[in-house]
Every structure is written in C-alpha cells, then in structure tokens.
PDB file of C-alpha atoms in Angstrom:
ATOM      1  CA  GLU A  19      40.720 -64.842  35.061  1.00 76.00           C
ATOM      2  CA  SER A  20      42.918 -67.357  36.859  1.00 81.00           C
ATOM      3  CA  MET A  21      46.429 -68.756  36.757  1.00 84.00           C
ATOM      4  CA  PHE A  22      46.460 -72.340  35.488  1.00 91.00           C
ATOM      5  CA  LEU A  23      49.493 -74.517  36.234  1.00 92.00           C
ATOM      6  CA  SER A  24      49.868 -78.111  35.171  1.00 92.00           C
ATOM      7  CA  GLY A  25      52.250 -80.957  35.795  1.00 90.00           C
ATOM      8  CA  ARG A  26      52.341 -84.600  34.872  1.00 88.00           C
ATOM      9  CA  PHE A  27      53.642 -87.545  36.843  1.00 87.00           C
ATOM     10  CA  ASP A  28      55.700 -90.013  34.849  1.00 86.00           C
ATOM     11  CA  LYS A  29      56.137 -93.695  35.593  1.00 83.00           C
ATOM     12  CA  LEU A  30      59.843 -93.511  34.729  1.00 81.00           C
ATOM     13  CA  GLU A  31      60.671 -90.265  36.568  1.00 75.00           C
ATOM     14  CA  SER A  32      62.820 -90.866  39.634  1.00 70.00           C
ATOM     15  CA  GLN A  33      62.705 -87.338  41.113  1.00 75.00           C
ATOM     16  CA  PRO A  34      60.087 -87.121  43.867  1.00 69.00           C
ATOM     17  CA  LEU A  35      57.406 -84.526  43.261  1.00 82.00           C
ATOM     18  CA  HIS A  36      58.586 -83.973  39.674  1.00 87.00           C
ATOM     19  CA  ALA A  37      55.134 -82.997  38.385  1.00 90.00           C
ATOM     20  CA  ILE A  38      54.720 -80.364  41.079  1.00 90.00           C
ATOM     21  CA  SER A  39      58.210 -78.922  40.675  1.00 92.00           C
ATOM     22  CA  SER A  40      57.738 -78.850  36.894  1.00 93.00           C
ATOM     23  CA  ALA A  41      54.454 -76.941  37.198  1.00 94.00           C
ATOM     24  CA  PHE A  42      55.937 -74.388  39.575  1.00 94.00           C
ATOM     25  CA  ASP A  43      59.088 -74.053  37.479  1.00 95.00           C
ATOM     26  CA  LYS A  44      56.816 -73.018  34.589  1.00 94.00           C
ATOM     27  CA  TYR A  45      55.164 -70.524  36.933  1.00 94.00           C
ATOM     28  CA  CYS A  46      58.582 -69.084  37.844  1.00 95.00           C
ATOM     29  CA  ALA A  47      59.502 -68.770  34.168  1.00 94.00           C
ATOM     30  CA  TRP A  48      56.209 -66.942  33.558  1.00 93.00           C
ATOM     31  CA  VAL A  49      56.778 -64.552  36.484  1.00 93.00           C
ATOM     32  CA  SER A  50      60.304 -63.767  35.316  1.00 92.00           C
ATOM     33  CA  MET A  51      58.863 -62.636  31.964  1.00 92.00           C
ATOM     34  CA  GLN A  52      56.294 -60.329  33.579  1.00 88.00           C
ATOM     35  CA  ASP A  53      56.825 -56.675  34.403  1.00 88.00           C
ATOM     36  CA  GLN A  54      59.378 -55.805  37.086  1.00 90.00           C
ATOM     37  CA  LEU A  55      56.661 -54.883  39.581  1.00 91.00           C
ATOM     38  CA  THR A  56      55.118 -58.373  39.478  1.00 90.00           C
ATOM     39  CA  ALA A  57      58.460 -60.188  39.562  1.00 91.00           C
ATOM     40  CA  GLY A  58      59.686 -57.904  42.351  1.00 93.00           C
ATOM     41  CA  ARG A  59      56.568 -58.475  44.446  1.00 94.00           C
ATOM     42  CA  VAL A  60      56.917 -62.263  44.147  1.00 94.00           C
ATOM     43  CA  SER A  61      60.670 -62.159  44.784  1.00 93.00           C
ATOM     44  CA  SER A  62      60.309 -59.985  47.890  1.00 94.00           C
ATOM     45  CA  ALA A  63      57.544 -62.149  49.325  1.00 95.00           C
ATOM     46  CA  LEU A  64      59.523 -65.353  48.771  1.00 94.00           C
ATOM     47  CA  LYS A  65      62.723 -63.923  50.257  1.00 93.00           C
ATOM     48  CA  GLU A  66      60.845 -62.582  53.266  1.00 94.00           C
ATOM     49  CA  ASN A  67      58.940 -65.781  53.977  1.00 94.00           C
ATOM     50  CA  LEU A  68      61.354 -68.527  52.914  1.00 92.00           C
ATOM     51  CA  GLY A  69      64.766 -66.878  53.189  1.00 88.00           C
ATOM     52  CA  GLU A  70      67.732 -69.168  52.659  1.00 86.00           C
ATOM     53  CA  GLU A  71      65.448 -72.217  52.518  1.00 88.00           C
ATOM     54  CA  MET A  72      64.787 -71.335  48.880  1.00 88.00           C
ATOM     55  CA  THR A  73      68.041 -73.047  47.878  1.00 87.00           C
ATOM     56  CA  CYS A  74      66.201 -76.368  48.124  1.00 88.00           C
ATOM     57  CA  LEU A  75      63.479 -75.075  45.819  1.00 91.00           C
ATOM     58  CA  VAL A  76      65.934 -73.615  43.294  1.00 92.00           C
ATOM     59  CA  ALA A  77      67.439 -77.097  42.957  1.00 89.00           C
ATOM     60  CA  VAL A  78      64.108 -78.475  41.679  1.00 90.00           C
ATOM     61  CA  MET A  79      62.771 -75.268  40.092  1.00 93.00           C
ATOM     62  CA  PRO A  80      65.720 -73.655  38.270  1.00 93.00           C
ATOM     63  CA  SER A  81      63.577 -70.793  36.920  1.00 94.00           C
ATOM     64  CA  LEU A  82      63.077 -69.609  40.500  1.00 94.00           C
ATOM     65  CA  ALA A  83      66.645 -68.250  40.392  1.00 93.00           C
ATOM     66  CA  ASN A  84      65.545 -65.832  37.640  1.00 92.00           C
ATOM     67  CA  ILE A  85      62.941 -64.316  39.964  1.00 91.00           C
ATOM     68  CA  LEU A  86      65.260 -64.100  42.957  1.00 90.00           C
ATOM     69  CA  GLY A  87      67.967 -62.248  41.076  1.00 84.00           C
ATOM     70  CA  ASP A  88      71.708 -61.949  41.491  1.00 73.00           C
ATOM     71  CA  ASP A  89      71.679 -61.225  45.207  1.00 64.00           C
ATOM     72  CA  PHE A  90      70.431 -64.729  45.987  1.00 68.00           C
ATOM     73  CA  ASN A  91      73.143 -67.292  46.644  1.00 62.00           C
ATOM     74  CA  SER A  92      71.998 -70.687  45.376  1.00 56.00           C
ATOM     75  CA  ASN A  93      75.349 -72.366  46.026  1.00 57.00           C
ATOM     76  CA  GLN A  94      74.430 -73.316  49.559  1.00 54.00           C
ATOM     77  CA  SER A  95      73.466 -76.920  50.087  1.00 54.00           C
ATOM     78  CA  ASN A  96      72.289 -78.990  52.966  1.00 53.00           C
ATOM     79  CA  LYS A  97      74.276 -82.234  52.761  1.00 57.00           C
ATOM     80  CA  ASN A  98      73.489 -83.288  56.338  1.00 62.00           C
ATOM     81  CA  ASN A  99      69.907 -84.309  55.581  1.00 68.00           C
ATOM     82  CA  THR A 100      68.916 -87.879  54.890  1.00 77.00           C
ATOM     83  CA  ALA A 101      66.858 -88.533  51.769  1.00 71.00           C
ATOM     84  CA  VAL A 102      63.696 -88.856  53.867  1.00 73.00           C
ATOM     85  CA  ASP A 103      64.396 -85.593  55.698  1.00 83.00           C
ATOM     86  CA  ALA A 104      65.147 -83.832  52.420  1.00 82.00           C
ATOM     87  CA  GLN A 105      61.874 -85.030  50.895  1.00 83.00           C
ATOM     88  CA  LYS A 106      59.898 -83.925  53.966  1.00 88.00           C
ATOM     89  CA  LYS A 107      61.601 -80.544  53.845  1.00 90.00           C
ATOM     90  CA  LEU A 108      60.842 -80.208  50.129  1.00 89.00           C
ATOM     91  CA  ARG A 109      57.163 -81.002  50.699  1.00 90.00           C
ATOM     92  CA  TYR A 110      57.003 -78.400  53.462  1.00 93.00           C
ATOM     93  CA  LEU A 111      58.735 -75.807  51.279  1.00 93.00           C
ATOM     94  CA  PHE A 112      56.343 -76.467  48.391  1.00 92.00           C
ATOM     95  CA  CYS A 113      53.441 -75.773  50.754  1.00 93.00           C
ATOM     96  CA  GLN A 114      55.103 -72.558  51.923  1.00 95.00           C
ATOM     97  CA  PHE A 115      55.865 -71.593  48.306  1.00 95.00           C
ATOM     98  CA  VAL A 116      52.222 -72.030  47.284  1.00 93.00           C
ATOM     99  CA  GLU A 117      51.037 -70.026  50.275  1.00 94.00           C
ATOM    100  CA  VAL A 118      53.375 -67.154  49.397  1.00 94.00           C
ATOM    101  CA  ILE A 119      52.651 -67.015  45.663  1.00 93.00           C
ATOM    102  CA  ALA A 120      48.908 -67.266  46.264  1.00 90.00           C
ATOM    103  CA  THR A 121      49.065 -64.007  48.217  1.00 91.00           C
ATOM    104  CA  CYS A 122      51.061 -62.263  45.449  1.00 91.00           C
ATOM    105  CA  HIS A 123      48.302 -62.443  42.852  1.00 88.00           C
ATOM    106  CA  GLU A 124      44.653 -61.457  42.831  1.00 88.00           C
ATOM    107  CA  GLU A 125      43.762 -64.275  40.436  1.00 87.00           C
ATOM    108  CA  PRO A 126      43.049 -67.754  41.786  1.00 89.00           C
ATOM    109  CA  LEU A 127      45.817 -70.306  41.341  1.00 87.00           C
ATOM    110  CA  ILE A 128      44.744 -73.609  39.791  1.00 91.00           C
ATOM    111  CA  LEU A 129      47.120 -76.586  39.863  1.00 91.00           C
ATOM    112  CA  PHE A 130      46.251 -79.532  37.609  1.00 92.00           C
ATOM    113  CA  LEU A 131      48.222 -82.751  38.107  1.00 90.00           C
ATOM    114  CA  ASP A 132      47.889 -85.499  35.505  1.00 91.00           C
ATOM    115  CA  ASP A 133      48.702 -89.217  35.748  1.00 88.00           C
ATOM    116  CA  CYS A 134      48.525 -89.263  39.538  1.00 85.00           C
ATOM    117  CA  GLN A 135      48.572 -93.069  39.505  1.00 83.00           C
ATOM    118  CA  TRP A 136      52.381 -92.773  39.186  1.00 78.00           C
ATOM    119  CA  ILE A 137      52.815 -90.840  42.443  1.00 77.00           C
ATOM    120  CA  ASP A 138      55.180 -92.712  44.765  1.00 64.00           C
TER     121      ASP A 138
END
C-alpha cells in the first residue's frame, strides 16, 4: 500500500506552486483525520525539523494548522522577504516538508502532478 497525492497546475492560477501546495494540503487534511498517534508523530517531526519556518507552509497549506495544534502560532509573518526570496524559501520548505513526512510513514509517498505545461 502507498500514499497517493495529486495536484493539478492551472493556467489561470497565480499562486506559485499551487498544485504542490494543494496536494500537500490534502495530505494534511488526511493526517488530521487519522488517529492521534499518527497525527502526533507527524506534528512532532515537523515541529522538530522545521520549527517556526512552518508559518510559511501554513499560509499555503491551511490544513497543516490542524496537525500542528493550538500551541503553534501561525500569526508570525516574514514581511522582509522579496517575492523571489519568498518563493525560494517556499521551495526549500516544501523539500524539507516532503523529507519529514516521508520518514513518518512506512508506505511510499507518491506525488502525481497533472498539467505540468502550466508550471511557471
């Protein structure tokens, strides 16, 4: 058995990496509906490895806040970054996010991205 995530790029979508954030937001929603042990394991691993950097991810994956719980403060923002810096940081954090969640599950993680011709 494996975990299958999917996202779709849209020609009219202006948010960078929308398909990826959408796929991982669905993953976060799924984890938040699992037993407390699974959600707790994922939450602990993310907090330990990404710390306060998760605020950037919560902005594009709102369901992540459900996993992190009440003790996570998502009101912090990083207004000093340029758009290019913010996008680079988001790409880096997605890579870190995938690395962390891949170690939280025994099943392989499969990410399917459709309509890649619309990637900016």
